Short mmCIF file of N, CA and C in Angstrom, two decimals:
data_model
loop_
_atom_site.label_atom_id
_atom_site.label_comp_id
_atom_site.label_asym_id
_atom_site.label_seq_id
_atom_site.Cartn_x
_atom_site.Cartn_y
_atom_site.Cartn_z
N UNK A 717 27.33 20.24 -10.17
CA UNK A 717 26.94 21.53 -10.70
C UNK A 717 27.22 22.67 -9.72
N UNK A 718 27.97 22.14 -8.75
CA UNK A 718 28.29 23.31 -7.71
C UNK A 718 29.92 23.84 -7.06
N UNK A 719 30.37 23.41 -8.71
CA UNK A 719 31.80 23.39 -8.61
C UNK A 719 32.44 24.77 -8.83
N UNK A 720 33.80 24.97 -7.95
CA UNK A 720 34.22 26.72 -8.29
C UNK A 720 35.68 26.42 -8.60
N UNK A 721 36.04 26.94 -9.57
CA UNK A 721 37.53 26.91 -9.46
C UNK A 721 38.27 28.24 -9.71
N UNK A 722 39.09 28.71 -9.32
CA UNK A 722 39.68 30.10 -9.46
C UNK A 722 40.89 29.91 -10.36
N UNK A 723 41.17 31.06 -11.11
CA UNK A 723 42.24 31.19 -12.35
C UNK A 723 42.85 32.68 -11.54
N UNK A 724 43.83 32.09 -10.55
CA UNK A 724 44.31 33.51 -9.98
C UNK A 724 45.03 34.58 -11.07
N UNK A 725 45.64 33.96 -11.98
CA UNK A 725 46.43 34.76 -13.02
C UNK A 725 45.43 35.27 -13.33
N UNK A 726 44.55 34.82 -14.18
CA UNK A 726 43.93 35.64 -14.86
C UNK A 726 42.41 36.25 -13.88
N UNK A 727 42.53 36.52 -12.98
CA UNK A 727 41.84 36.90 -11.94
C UNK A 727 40.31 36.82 -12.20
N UNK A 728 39.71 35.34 -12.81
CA UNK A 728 38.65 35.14 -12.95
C UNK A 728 38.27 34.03 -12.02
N UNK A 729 36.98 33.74 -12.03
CA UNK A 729 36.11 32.59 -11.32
C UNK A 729 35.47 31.47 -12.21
N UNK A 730 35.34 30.12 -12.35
CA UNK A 730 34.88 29.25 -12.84
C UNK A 730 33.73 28.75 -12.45
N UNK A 731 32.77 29.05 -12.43
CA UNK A 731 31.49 28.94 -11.47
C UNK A 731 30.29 28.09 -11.91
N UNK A 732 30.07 26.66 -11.53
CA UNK A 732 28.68 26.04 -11.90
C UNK A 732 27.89 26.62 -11.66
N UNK A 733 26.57 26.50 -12.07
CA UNK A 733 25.23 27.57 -11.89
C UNK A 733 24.99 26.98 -10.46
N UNK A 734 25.39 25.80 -10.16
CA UNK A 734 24.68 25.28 -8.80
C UNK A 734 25.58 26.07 -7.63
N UNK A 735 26.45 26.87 -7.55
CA UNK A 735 26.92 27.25 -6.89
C UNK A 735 26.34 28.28 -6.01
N UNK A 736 26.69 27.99 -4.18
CA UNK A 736 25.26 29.75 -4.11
C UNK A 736 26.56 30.46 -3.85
N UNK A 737 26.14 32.08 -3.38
CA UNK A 737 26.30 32.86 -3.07
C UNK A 737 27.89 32.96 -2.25
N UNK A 738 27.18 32.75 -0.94
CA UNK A 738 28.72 32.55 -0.08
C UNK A 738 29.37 31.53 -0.13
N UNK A 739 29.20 30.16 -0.74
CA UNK A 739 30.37 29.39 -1.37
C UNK A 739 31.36 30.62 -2.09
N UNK A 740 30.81 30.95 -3.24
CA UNK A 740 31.66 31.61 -4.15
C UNK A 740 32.49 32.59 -3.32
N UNK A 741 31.90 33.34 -2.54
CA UNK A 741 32.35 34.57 -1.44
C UNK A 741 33.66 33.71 -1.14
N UNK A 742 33.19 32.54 -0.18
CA UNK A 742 34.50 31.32 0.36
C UNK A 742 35.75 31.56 -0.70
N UNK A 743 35.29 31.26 -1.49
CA UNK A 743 36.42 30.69 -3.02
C UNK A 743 37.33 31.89 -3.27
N UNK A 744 36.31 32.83 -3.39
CA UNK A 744 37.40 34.06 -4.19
C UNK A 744 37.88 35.09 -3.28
N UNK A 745 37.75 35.11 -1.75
CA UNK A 745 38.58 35.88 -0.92
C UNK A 745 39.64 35.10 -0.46
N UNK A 746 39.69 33.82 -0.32
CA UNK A 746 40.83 33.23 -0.49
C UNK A 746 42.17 33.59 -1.52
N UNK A 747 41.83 34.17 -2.44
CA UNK A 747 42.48 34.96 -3.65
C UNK A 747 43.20 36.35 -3.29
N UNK A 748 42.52 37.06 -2.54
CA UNK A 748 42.18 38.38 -2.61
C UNK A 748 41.52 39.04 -3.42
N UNK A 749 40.34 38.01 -4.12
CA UNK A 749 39.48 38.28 -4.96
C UNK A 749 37.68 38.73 -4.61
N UNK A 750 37.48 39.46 -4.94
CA UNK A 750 35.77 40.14 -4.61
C UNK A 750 34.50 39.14 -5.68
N UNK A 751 33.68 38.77 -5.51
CA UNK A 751 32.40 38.74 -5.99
C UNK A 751 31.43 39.39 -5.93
N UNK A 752 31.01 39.66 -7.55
CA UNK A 752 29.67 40.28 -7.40
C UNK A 752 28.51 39.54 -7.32
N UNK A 753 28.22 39.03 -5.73
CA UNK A 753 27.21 38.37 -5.53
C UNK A 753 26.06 39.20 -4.33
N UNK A 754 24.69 38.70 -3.86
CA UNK A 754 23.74 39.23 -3.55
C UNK A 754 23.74 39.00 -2.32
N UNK A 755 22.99 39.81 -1.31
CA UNK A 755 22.60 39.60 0.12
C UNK A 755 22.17 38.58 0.45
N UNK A 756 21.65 37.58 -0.28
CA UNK A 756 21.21 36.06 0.21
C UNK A 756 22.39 35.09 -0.36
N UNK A 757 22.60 34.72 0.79
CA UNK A 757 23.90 33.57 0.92
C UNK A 757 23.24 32.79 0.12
N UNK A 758 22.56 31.99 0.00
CA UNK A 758 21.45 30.47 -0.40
C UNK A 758 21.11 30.44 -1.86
N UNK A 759 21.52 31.57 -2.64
CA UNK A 759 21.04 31.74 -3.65
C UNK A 759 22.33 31.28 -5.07
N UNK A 760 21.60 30.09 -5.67
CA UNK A 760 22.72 29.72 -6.39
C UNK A 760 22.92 30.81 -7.86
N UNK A 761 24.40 31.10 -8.43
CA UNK A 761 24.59 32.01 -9.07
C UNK A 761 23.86 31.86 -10.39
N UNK A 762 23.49 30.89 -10.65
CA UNK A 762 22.89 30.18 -11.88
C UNK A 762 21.77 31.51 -11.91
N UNK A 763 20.54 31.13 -10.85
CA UNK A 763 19.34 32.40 -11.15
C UNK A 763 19.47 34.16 -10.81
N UNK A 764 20.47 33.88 -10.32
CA UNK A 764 21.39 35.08 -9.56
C UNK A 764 21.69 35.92 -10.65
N UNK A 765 22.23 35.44 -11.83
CA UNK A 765 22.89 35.98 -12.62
C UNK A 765 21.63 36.50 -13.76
N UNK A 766 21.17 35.73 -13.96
CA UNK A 766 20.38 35.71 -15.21
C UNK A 766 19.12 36.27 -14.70
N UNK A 767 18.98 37.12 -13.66
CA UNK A 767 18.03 37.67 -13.03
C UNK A 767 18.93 39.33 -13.09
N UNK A 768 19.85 39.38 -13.84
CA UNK A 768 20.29 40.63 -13.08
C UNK A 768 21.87 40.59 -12.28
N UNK A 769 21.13 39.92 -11.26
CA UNK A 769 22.70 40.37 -10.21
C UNK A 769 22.92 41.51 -9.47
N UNK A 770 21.49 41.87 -8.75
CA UNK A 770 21.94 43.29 -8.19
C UNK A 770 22.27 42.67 -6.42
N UNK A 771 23.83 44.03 -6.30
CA UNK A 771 24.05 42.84 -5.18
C UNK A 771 24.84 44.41 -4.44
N UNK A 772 25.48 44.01 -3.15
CA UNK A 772 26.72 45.15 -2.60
C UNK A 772 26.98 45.68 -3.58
N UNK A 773 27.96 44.83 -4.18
CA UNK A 773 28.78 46.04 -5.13
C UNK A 773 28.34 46.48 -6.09
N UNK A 774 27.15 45.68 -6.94
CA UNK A 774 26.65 46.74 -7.73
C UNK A 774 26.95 48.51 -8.66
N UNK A 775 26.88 49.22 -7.30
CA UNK A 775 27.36 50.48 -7.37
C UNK A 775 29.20 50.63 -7.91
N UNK A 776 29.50 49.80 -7.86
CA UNK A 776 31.05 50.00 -7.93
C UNK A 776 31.39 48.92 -9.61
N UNK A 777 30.69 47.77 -9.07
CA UNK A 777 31.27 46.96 -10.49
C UNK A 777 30.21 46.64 -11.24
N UNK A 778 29.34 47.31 -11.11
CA UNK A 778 27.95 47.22 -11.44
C UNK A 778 27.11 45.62 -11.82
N UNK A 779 25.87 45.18 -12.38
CA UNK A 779 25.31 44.15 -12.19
C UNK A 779 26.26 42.92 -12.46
N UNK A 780 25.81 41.79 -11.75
CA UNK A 780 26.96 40.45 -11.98
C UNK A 780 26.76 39.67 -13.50
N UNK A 781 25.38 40.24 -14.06
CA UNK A 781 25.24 39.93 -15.53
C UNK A 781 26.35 40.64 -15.84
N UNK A 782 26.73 42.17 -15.79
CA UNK A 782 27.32 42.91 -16.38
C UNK A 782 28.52 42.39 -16.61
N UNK A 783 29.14 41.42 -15.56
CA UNK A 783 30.26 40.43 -15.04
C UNK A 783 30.58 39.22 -15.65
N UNK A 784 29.68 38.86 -16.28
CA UNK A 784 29.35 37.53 -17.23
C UNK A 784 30.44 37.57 -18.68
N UNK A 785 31.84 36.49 -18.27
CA UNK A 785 32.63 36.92 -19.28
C UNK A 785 32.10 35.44 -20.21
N UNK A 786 31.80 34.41 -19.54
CA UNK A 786 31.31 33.14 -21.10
C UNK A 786 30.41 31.98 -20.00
N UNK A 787 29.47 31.54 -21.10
CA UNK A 787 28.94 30.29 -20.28
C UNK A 787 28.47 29.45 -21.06
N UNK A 788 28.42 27.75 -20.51
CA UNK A 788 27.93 26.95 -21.32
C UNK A 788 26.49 26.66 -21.19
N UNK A 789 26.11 26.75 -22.00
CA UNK A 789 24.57 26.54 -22.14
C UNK A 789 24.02 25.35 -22.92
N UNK A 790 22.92 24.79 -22.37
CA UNK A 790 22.35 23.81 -23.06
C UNK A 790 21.16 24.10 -23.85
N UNK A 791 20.64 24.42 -25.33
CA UNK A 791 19.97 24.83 -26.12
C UNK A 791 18.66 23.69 -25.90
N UNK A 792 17.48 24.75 -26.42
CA UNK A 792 16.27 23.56 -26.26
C UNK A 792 16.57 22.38 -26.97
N UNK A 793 17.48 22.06 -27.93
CA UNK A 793 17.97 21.03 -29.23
C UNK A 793 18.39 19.96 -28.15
N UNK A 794 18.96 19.97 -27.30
CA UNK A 794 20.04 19.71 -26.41
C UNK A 794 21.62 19.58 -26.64
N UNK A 795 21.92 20.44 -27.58
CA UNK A 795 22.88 20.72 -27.96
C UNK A 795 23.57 21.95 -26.92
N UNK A 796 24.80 21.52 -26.37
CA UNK A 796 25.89 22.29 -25.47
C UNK A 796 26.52 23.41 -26.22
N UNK A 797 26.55 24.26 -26.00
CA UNK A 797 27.67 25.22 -26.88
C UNK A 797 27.84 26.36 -25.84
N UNK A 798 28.87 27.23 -26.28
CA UNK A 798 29.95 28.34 -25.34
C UNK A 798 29.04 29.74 -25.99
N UNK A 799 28.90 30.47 -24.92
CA UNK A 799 28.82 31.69 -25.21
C UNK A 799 29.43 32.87 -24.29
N UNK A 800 30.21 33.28 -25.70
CA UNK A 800 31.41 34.62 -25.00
C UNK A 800 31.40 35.36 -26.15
N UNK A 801 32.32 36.34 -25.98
CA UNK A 801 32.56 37.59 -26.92
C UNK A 801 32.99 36.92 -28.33
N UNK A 802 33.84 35.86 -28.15
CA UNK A 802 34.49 35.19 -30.02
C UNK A 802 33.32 33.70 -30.31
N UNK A 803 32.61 33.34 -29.01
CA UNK A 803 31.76 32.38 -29.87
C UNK A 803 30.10 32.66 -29.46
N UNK A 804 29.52 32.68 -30.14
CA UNK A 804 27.88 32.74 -29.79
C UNK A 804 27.55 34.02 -29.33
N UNK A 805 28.15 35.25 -29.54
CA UNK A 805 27.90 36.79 -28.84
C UNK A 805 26.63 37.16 -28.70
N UNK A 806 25.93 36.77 -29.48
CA UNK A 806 24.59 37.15 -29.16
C UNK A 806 23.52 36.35 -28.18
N UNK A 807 23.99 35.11 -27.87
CA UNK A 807 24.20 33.87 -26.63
C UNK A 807 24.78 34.93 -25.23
N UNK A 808 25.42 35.33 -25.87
CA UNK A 808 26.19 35.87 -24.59
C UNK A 808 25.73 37.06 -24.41
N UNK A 809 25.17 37.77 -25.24
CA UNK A 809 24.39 39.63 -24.74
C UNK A 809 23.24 39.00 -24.32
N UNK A 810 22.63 37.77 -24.49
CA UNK A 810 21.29 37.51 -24.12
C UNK A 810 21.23 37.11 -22.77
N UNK A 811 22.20 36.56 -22.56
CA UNK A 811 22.25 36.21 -21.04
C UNK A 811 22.72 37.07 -20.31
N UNK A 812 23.65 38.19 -20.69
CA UNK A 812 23.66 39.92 -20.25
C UNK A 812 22.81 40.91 -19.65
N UNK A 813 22.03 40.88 -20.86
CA UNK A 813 21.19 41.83 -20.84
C UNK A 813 20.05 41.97 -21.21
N UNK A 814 19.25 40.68 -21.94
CA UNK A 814 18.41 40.24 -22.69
C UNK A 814 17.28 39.23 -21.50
N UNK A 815 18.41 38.82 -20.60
CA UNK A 815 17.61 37.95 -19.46
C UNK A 815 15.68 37.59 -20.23
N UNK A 816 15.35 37.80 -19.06
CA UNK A 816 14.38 37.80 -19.10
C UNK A 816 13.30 38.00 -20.29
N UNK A 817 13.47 38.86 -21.20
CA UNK A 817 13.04 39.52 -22.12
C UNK A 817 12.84 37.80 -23.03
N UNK A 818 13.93 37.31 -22.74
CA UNK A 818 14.03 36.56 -24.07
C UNK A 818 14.02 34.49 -23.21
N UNK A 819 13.63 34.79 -22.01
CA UNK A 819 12.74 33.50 -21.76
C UNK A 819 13.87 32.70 -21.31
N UNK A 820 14.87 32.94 -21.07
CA UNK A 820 16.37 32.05 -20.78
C UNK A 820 16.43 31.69 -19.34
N UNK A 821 16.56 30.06 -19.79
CA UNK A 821 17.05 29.53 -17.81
C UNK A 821 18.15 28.80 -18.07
#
């Protein structure tokens, strides 16, 4: 759960929730790529994210929720499914921007 893989073309990150902080940092400056991750190295992106994401850059690329292009989630059912802009969108604004409000780990 603490796996990263980079898609240099398409200049994204593949990120398990178990992943912390400066792993990911590791991964994507190797690229010439930036993360929007937080002042605590130790902190895996999993609660990182779904807390917000207020971090350095913030000000520039604003929150790392804001950053959140799809993720797989496991439903209380235990059913797996994708949430991004073409599947589950409202899966995916909830883990955006809905965080907390709406009880999601």
């Amino acid at each position: 759960m603490t796996r990263i893989r980079i898609d240099e073309a398409a200049k994204l990150a593949h990120i398990e929730a178990g992943a912390k902080t400066n792993e990911i940092e590791a991964a994507t400056i190797k690229y010439g790529l930036g993360a929007c991750v937080g002042a605590c190295s130790q902190v895996s992106v999993g609660g990182y994210i779904l807390s917000g994401g207020v971090g350095y850059s913030t000000g520039t690329h604003g929150l790392a929720a804001d950053n959140l292009v799809a993720a797989t989630i496991v439903l209380a059912t235990g059913e797996i499914v994708q949430a991004s802009e073409s599947e589950n969108p409202d899966l995916l604004w909830a883990l955006r921007g809905g965080r907390l409000q709406h009880h999601l780990m």
